[in-house]
XYZ file of C-alpha atoms in Angstrom:
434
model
C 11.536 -31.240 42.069
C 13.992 -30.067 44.600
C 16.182 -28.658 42.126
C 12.883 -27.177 40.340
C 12.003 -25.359 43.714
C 15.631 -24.196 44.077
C 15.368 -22.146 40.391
C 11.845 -21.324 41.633
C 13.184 -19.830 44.898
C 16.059 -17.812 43.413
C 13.736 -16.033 40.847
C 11.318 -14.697 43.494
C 14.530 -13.743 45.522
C 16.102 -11.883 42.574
C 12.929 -10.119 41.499
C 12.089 -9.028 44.892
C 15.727 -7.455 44.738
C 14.738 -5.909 42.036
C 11.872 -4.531 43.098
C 13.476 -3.656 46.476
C 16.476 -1.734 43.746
C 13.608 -0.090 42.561
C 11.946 1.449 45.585
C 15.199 2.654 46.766
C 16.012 4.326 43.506
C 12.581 5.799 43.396
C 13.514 6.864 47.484
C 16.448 8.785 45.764
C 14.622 10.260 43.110
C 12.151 11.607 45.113
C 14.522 13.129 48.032
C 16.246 14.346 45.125
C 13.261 16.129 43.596
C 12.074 17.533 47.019
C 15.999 19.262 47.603
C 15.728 20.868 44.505
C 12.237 22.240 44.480
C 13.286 23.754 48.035
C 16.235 25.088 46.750
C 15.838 28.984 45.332
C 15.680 29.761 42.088
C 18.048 32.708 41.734
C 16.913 33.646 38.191
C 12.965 34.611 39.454
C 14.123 36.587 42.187
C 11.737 39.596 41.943
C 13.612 42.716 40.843
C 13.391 44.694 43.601
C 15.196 41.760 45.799
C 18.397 41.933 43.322
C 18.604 45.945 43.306
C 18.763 45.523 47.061
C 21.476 42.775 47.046
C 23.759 44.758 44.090
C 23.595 48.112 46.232
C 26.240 46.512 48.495
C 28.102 44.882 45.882
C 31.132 46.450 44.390
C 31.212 47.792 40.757
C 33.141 44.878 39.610
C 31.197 41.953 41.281
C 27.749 43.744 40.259
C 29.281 43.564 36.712
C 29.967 39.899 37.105
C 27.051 38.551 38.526
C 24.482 40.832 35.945
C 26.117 37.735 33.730
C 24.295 34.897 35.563
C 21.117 35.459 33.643
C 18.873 37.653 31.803
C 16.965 39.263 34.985
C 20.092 40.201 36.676
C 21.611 42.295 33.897
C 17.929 44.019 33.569
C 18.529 44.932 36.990
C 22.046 45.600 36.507
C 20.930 48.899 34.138
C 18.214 49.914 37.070
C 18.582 53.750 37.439
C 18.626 53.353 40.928
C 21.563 52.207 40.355
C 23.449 54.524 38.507
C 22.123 57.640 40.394
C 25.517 58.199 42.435
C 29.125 57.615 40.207
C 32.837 58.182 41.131
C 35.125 58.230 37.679
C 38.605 57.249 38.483
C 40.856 58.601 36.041
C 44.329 57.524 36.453
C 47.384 57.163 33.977
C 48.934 53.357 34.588
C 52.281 54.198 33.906
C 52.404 57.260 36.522
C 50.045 55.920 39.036
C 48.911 53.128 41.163
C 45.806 54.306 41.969
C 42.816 52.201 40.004
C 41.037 53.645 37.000
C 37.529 53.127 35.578
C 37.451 50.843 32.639
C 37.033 52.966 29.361
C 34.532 50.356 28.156
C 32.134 51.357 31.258
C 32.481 54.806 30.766
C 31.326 55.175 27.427
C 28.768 52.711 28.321
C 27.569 54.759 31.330
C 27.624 57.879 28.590
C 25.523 55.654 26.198
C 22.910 54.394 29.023
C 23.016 56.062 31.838
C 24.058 59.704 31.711
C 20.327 60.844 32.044
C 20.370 58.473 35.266
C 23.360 60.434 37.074
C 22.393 62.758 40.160
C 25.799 62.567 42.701
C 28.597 62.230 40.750
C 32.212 62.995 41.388
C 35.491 62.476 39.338
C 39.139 61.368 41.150
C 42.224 62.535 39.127
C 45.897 61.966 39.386
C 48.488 64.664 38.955
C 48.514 64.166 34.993
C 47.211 66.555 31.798
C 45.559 63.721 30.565
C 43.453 62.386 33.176
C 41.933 65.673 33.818
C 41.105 66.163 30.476
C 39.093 63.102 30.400
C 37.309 64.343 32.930
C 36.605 67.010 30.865
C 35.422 64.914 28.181
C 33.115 63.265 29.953
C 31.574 66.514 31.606
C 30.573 67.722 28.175
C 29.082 64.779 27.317
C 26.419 64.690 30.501
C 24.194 66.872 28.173
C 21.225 64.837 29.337
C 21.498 64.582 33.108
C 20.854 66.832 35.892
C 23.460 66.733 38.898
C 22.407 67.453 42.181
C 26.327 67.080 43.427
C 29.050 67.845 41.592
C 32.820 66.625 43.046
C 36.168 67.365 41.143
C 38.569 66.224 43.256
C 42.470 66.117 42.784
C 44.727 63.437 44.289
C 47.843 65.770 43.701
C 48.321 69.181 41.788
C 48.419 70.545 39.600
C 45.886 68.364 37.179
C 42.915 70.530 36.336
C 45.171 73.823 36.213
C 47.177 72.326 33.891
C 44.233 72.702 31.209
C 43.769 75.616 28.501
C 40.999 77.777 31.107
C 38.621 77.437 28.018
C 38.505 73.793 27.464
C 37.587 73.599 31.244
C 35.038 76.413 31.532
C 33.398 74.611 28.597
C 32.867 71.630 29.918
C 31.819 72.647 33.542
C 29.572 74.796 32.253
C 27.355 72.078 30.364
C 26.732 70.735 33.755
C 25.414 74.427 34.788
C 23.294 74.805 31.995
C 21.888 70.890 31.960
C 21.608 70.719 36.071
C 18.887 72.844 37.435
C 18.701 71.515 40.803
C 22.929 71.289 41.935
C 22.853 71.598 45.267
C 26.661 70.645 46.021
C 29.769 72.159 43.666
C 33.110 70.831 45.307
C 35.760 72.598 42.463
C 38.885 73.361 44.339
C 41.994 74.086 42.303
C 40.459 74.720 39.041
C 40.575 77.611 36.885
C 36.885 78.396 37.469
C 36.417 81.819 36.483
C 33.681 84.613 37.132
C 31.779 84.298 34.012
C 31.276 80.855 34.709
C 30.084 81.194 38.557
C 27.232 83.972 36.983
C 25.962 81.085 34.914
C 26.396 78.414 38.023
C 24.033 81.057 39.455
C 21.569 81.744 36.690
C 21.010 77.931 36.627
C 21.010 76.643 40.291
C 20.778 79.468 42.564
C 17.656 78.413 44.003
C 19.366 74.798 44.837
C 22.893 75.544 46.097
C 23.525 74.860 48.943
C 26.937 73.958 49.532
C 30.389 75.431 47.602
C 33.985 74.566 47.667
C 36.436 76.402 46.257
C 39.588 76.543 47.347
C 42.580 77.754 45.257
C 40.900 78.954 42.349
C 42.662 82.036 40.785
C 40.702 83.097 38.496
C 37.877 84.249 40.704
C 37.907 87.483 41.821
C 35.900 88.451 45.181
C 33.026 90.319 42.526
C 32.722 86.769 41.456
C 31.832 85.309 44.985
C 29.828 87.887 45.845
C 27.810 87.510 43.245
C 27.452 83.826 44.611
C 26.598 84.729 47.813
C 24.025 88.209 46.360
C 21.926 85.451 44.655
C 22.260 81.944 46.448
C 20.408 82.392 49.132
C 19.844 78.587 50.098
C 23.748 78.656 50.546
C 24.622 77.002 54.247
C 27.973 75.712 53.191
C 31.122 77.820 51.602
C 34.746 77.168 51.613
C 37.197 79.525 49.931
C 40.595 81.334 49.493
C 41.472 84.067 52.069
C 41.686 86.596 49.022
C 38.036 86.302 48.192
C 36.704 87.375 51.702
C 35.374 90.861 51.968
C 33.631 92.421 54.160
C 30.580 93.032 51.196
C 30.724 89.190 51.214
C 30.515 88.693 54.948
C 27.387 91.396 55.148
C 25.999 89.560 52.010
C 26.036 86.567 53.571
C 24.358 88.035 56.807
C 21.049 89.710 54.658
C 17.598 89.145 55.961
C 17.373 87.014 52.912
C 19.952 84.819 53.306
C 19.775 81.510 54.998
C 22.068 81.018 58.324
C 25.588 79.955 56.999
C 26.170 76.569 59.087
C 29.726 76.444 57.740
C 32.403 78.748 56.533
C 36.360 77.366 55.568
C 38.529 80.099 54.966
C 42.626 78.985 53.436
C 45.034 81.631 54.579
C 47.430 80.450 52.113
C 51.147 82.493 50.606
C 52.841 81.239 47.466
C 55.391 83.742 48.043
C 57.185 84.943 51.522
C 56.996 88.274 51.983
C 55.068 88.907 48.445
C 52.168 88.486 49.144
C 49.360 91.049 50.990
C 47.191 90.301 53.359
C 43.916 92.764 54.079
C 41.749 93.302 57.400
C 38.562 92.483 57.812
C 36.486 94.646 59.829
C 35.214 93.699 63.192
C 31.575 94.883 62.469
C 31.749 93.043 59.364
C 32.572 89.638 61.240
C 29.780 91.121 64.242
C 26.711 91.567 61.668
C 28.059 87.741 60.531
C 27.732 86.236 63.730
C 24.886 87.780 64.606
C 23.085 86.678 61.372
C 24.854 82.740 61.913
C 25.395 82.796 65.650
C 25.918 78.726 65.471
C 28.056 78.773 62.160
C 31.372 76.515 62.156
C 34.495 79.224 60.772
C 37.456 77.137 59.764
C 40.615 78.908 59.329
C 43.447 77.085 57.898
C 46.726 79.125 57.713
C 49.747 78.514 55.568
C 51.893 81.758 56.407
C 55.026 82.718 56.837
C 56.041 84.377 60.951
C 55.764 87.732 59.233
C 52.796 87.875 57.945
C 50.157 86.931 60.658
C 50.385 90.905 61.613
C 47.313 91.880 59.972
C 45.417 88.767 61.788
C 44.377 88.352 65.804
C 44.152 92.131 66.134
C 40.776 92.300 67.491
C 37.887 89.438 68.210
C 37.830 86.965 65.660
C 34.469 84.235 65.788
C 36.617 81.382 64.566
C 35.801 78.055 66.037
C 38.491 75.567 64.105
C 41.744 77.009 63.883
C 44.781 75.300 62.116
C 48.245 76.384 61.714
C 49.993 74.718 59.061
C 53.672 75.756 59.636
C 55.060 77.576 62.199
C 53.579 80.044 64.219
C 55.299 82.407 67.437
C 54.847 82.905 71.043
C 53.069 86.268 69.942
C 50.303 85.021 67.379
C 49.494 82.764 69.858
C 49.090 84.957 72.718
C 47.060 87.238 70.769
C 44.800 83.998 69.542
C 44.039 83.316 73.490
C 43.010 86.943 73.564
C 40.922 87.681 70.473
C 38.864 83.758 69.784
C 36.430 83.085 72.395
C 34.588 81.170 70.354
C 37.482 78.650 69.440
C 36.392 74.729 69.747
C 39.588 73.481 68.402
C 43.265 74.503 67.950
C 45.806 72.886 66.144
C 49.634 73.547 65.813
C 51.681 71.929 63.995
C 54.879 73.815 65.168
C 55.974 76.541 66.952
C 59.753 76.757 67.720
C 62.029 75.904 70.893
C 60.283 78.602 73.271
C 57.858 77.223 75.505
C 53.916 78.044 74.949
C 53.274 77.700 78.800
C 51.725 81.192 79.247
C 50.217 81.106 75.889
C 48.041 77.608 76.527
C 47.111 78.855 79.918
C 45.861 82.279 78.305
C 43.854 80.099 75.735
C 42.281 77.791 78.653
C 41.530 80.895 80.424
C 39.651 82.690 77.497
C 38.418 79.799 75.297
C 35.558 78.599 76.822
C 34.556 75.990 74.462
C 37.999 74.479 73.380
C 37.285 70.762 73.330
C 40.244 70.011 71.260
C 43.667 70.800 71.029
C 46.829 69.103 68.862
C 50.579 70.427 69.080
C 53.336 68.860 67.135
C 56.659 70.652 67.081
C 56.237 72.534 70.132
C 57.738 73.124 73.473
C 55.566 73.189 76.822
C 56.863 72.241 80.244
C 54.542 69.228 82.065
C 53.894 71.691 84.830
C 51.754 74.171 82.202
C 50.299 71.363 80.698
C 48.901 69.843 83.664
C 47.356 72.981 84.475
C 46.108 73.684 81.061
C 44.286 70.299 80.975
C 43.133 70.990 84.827
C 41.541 74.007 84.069
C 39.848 73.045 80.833
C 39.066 69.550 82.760
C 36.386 66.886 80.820
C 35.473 69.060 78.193
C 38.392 68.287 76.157
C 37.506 65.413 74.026
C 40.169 65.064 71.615
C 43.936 65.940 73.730
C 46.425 65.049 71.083
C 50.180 65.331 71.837
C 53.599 64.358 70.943
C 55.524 62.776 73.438
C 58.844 65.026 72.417
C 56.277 68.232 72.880
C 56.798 67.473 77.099
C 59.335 69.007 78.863
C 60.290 67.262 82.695
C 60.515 69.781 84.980
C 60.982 69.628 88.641
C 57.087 69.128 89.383
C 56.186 66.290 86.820
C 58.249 63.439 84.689
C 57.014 61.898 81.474
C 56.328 58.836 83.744
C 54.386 61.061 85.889
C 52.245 63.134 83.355
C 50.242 60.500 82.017
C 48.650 59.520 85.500
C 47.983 63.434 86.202
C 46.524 64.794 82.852
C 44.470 61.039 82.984
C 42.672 61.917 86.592
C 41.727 65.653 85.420
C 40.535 64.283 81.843
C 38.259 61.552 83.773
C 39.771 58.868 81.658
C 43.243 57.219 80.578
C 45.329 59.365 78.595
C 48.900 58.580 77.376
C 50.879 61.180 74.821
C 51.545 60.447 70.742
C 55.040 58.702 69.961
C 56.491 59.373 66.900
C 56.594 55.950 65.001
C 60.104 54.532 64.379
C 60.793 51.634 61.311
C-alpha cells in the first residue's frame, strides 16, 4: 500500500509538472505573440510615410532599401522623387570624383525622364564625360526642366566638343522645357542661334542666367536675352557682352528689377586684349530702374589694363580682384564706388594701401566686408580704417603677414584694438604651415 501510494504520489507530482511546463510555455507563447503584434510592420507602411523617410536617404541607400519588399520599390519610382537629379560624370582612370552608375542612368532615361524638373550635370576635365552629358540631354525629349545646371569641375570639358554636337543637344531641352526658369551654362560654346530659341521657348519663365566664358555669344545675342526675358532678376556674364543697349534694356519699363548682376573682367592675353567704357548714364538709368540690385565684379587683369575702369561712379556693390592690383586703381575705387558692400584683394604689391583703405572707409558707406591677402598696410591705418567703419563690418578678413608694426601698434597689440572698435574678438588669418 505504501509503496502503491508512493507511485500514486509521483504521478500527480509529474503531471502537475507537466501541466505547470505547459502554462509556462503557453506564458511564452503568448508574450511572444503580444511583442510581435506591437512590433511595426515595415512592409504596410502607407506610401506617403516611405516617400517621406527616402527624401533624406542617399541615392544609394534609397536603392537598397526599395529591395526590402514590393511597396518600397513602388515608392522607390514615386515622381516625387525623381523631380530634382545631379548626373556625375566622371572618367575612373583620370578622376576621383564619384560617377553615376550607367545602369541608373539609362534607367532614369527609361522611367523617369518625363519626371525631371531641377536637374544639373557635374563633369570632370575629360572629352568624354561631357559628351555623355550630351547624350543624355538629347534624350530628355519628354521632360520639361524648370532648372538647368552644367557645371564643370575643371576646364576645358564642354569646349572641348564639336559646337554642333553641343548646340544640339542643349537645344532639345529649349524646345521640350517651356517653363526653365534657371540656365547655369558657363564655359560652353553656347552660341546666338541657340539663346533666340532659349528665348522663343522660355522667355516668359527665365528668370535667372549664367554664363560666364562663353565665346561664342556675341553682345546681339544677350541683348536679345535681355529685349525679350522680361521675368529676368538674375544674370551673370563675360565683361565683353556688356553694353550699354544691354544695361538700358535691362532698365525698360517692361522689365522686371534686376536683383543680381555678375560681371567677369577676365584677359587671356596681357596687353591683347581691349577693354571698352561703359557710359555713366548707361549705369545711372540702371540703377535707377534696380536701385537695390547686387553688381558683382570679378576682375582678372593685368596692372595695365584697369585704365579704362574707376574713371567715373561705378554702382558696384561686390568687388573682387583676382591678381594684383596698384596703389592707383585702388585710390580711384575709394573715389568712384559708393555703393561698395564688399572688397576683396587678393594682392597688391610691397607699397602700403594706408591712404587708399582710409579713402575707401571715408567714401564707402556701406562696406561691411573687406579681405586683403598679399598686401602691405601699417597697424596704425588699419586701426583707423576699422575705427572709422566701426560695427558695421561683419566679415574683417586678414592675413597676419598683411600687418606692418609700426611705432603706434605691435601685432600683439592690434588684435586687442581692432577687437574693442569691432565690438567683438577679432584675431588676424595665419597662413597654415604642414
Amino acid at each position: 500500500m505504501k509503496r502503491g501510494r508512493k507511485n500514486s504520489e509521483a504521478n500527480n507530482s509529474s503531471s502537475e509538472e507537466e501541466v505547470g511546463g505547459e502554462s509556462k510555455k503557453q506564458k511564452i507563447t503568448d508574450e511572444e505573440s503580444t511583442e510581435i503584434s506591437l512590433s511595426p510592420d515595415w512592409g504596410n507602411l502607407l506610401p506617403d510615410i516611405i516617400l517621406q523617410v527616402f527624401q533624406y536617404l542617399p541615392l544609394l541607400d534609397r536603392a537598397h532599401a526599395s529591395q526590402v519588399c514590393r511597396r518600397w520599390n513602388q515608392v522607390f519610382h514615386m515622381p516625387d522623387l525623381w523631380r530634382c537629379f545631379e548626373f556625375e560624370l566622371n572618367q575612373p582612370a583620370t578622376s576621383y570624383l564619384r560617377a553615376t552608375h550607367p545602369e541608373l542612368i539609362n534607367q532614369i532615361i527609361k522611367r523617369h525622364s518625363n519626371h525631371l524638373q531641377y536637374v544639373s550635370f557635374k563633369v570632370d576635365s575629360s572629352k568624354e564625360s561631357a559628351e555623355a552629358a550630351c547624350d543624355i540631354l538629347s534624350q530628355l525629349v519628354n521632360c520639361s526642366l524648370k532648372t538647368l545646371g552644367l557645371i564643370s569641375t575643371a576646364r576645358p570639358s564642354f569646349m572641348d566638343l564639336p559646337k554642333s554636337h553641343f548646340i544640339s543637344a542643349l537645344t532639345v531641352v529649349f524646345v521640350n522645357s517651356k517653363s526653365l526658369s534657371s540656365l547655369k551654362i558657363d564655359d560652353t560654346p553656347v552660341d546666338d542661334p541657340s539663346l533666340k530659341v532659349l528665348v522663343a521657348n522660355n522667355s516668359d519663365t527665365l528668370k535667372l542666367l549664367k554664363m560666364s566664358s562663353c565665346p561664342h555669344v556675341s553682345p546681339a545675342g544677350i541683348l536679345c536675352v535681355a529685349d525679350h526675358c522680361h521675368g529676368l532678376r538674375e544674370l551673370a556674364l563675360n565683361y565683353h557682352l556688356l553694353s550699354d543697349e544691354l544695361l538700358l534694356a535691362l532698365s525698360s519699363e517692361k522689365h522686371v528689377r534686376l536683383e543680381h548682376l555678375r560681371i567677369d573682367v577676365v584677359s587671356e592675353n596681357p596687353g591683347q586684349t581691349h577693354f571698352h567704357t561703359i557710359q555713366k548714364s548707361s549705369w545711372d538709368a540702371f540703377i535707377k530702374h534696380s536701385p537695390k540690385v547686387n553688381l558683382v565684379m570679378y576682375f582678372f587683369l593685368y596692372e595695365e589694363e584697369f585704365d579704362p575702369f574707376f574713371r567715373y561712379e561705378t554702382p558696384v556693390t561686390h568687388l573682387y580682384f583676382g591678381r594684383s592690383v596698384s596703389k592707383d586703381v585702388l585710390g580711384r575705387v575709394g573715389m568712384t564706388c559708393p555703393r561698395l558692400v564688399e572688397l576683396v584683394v587678393c594682392a597688391n604689391g610691397l607699397r602700403p594701401l594706408d591712404e587708399e583703405l582710409i579713402r575707401i572707409a571715408e567714401r564707402c558707406k556701406n562696406l561691411s566686408a573687406i579681405g586683403l591677402g598679399e598686401c602691405e598696410v601699417s597697424c596704425s591705418a588699419f586701426v583707423e580704417f576699422v575705427k572709422m567703419c566701426g560695427g558695421r563690418l561683419s566679415q574683417l578678413s586678414i592675413m597676419e603677414e598683411v600687418l606692418i608694426p609700426d611705432q603706434k601698434y605691435s601685432l600683439e597689440q592690434i588684435h586687442w584694438e581692432v577687437s574693442k572698435h569691432l565690438g567683438r574678438v577679432w584675431f588676424p588669418d595665419m597662413m597654415p604651415t604642414w
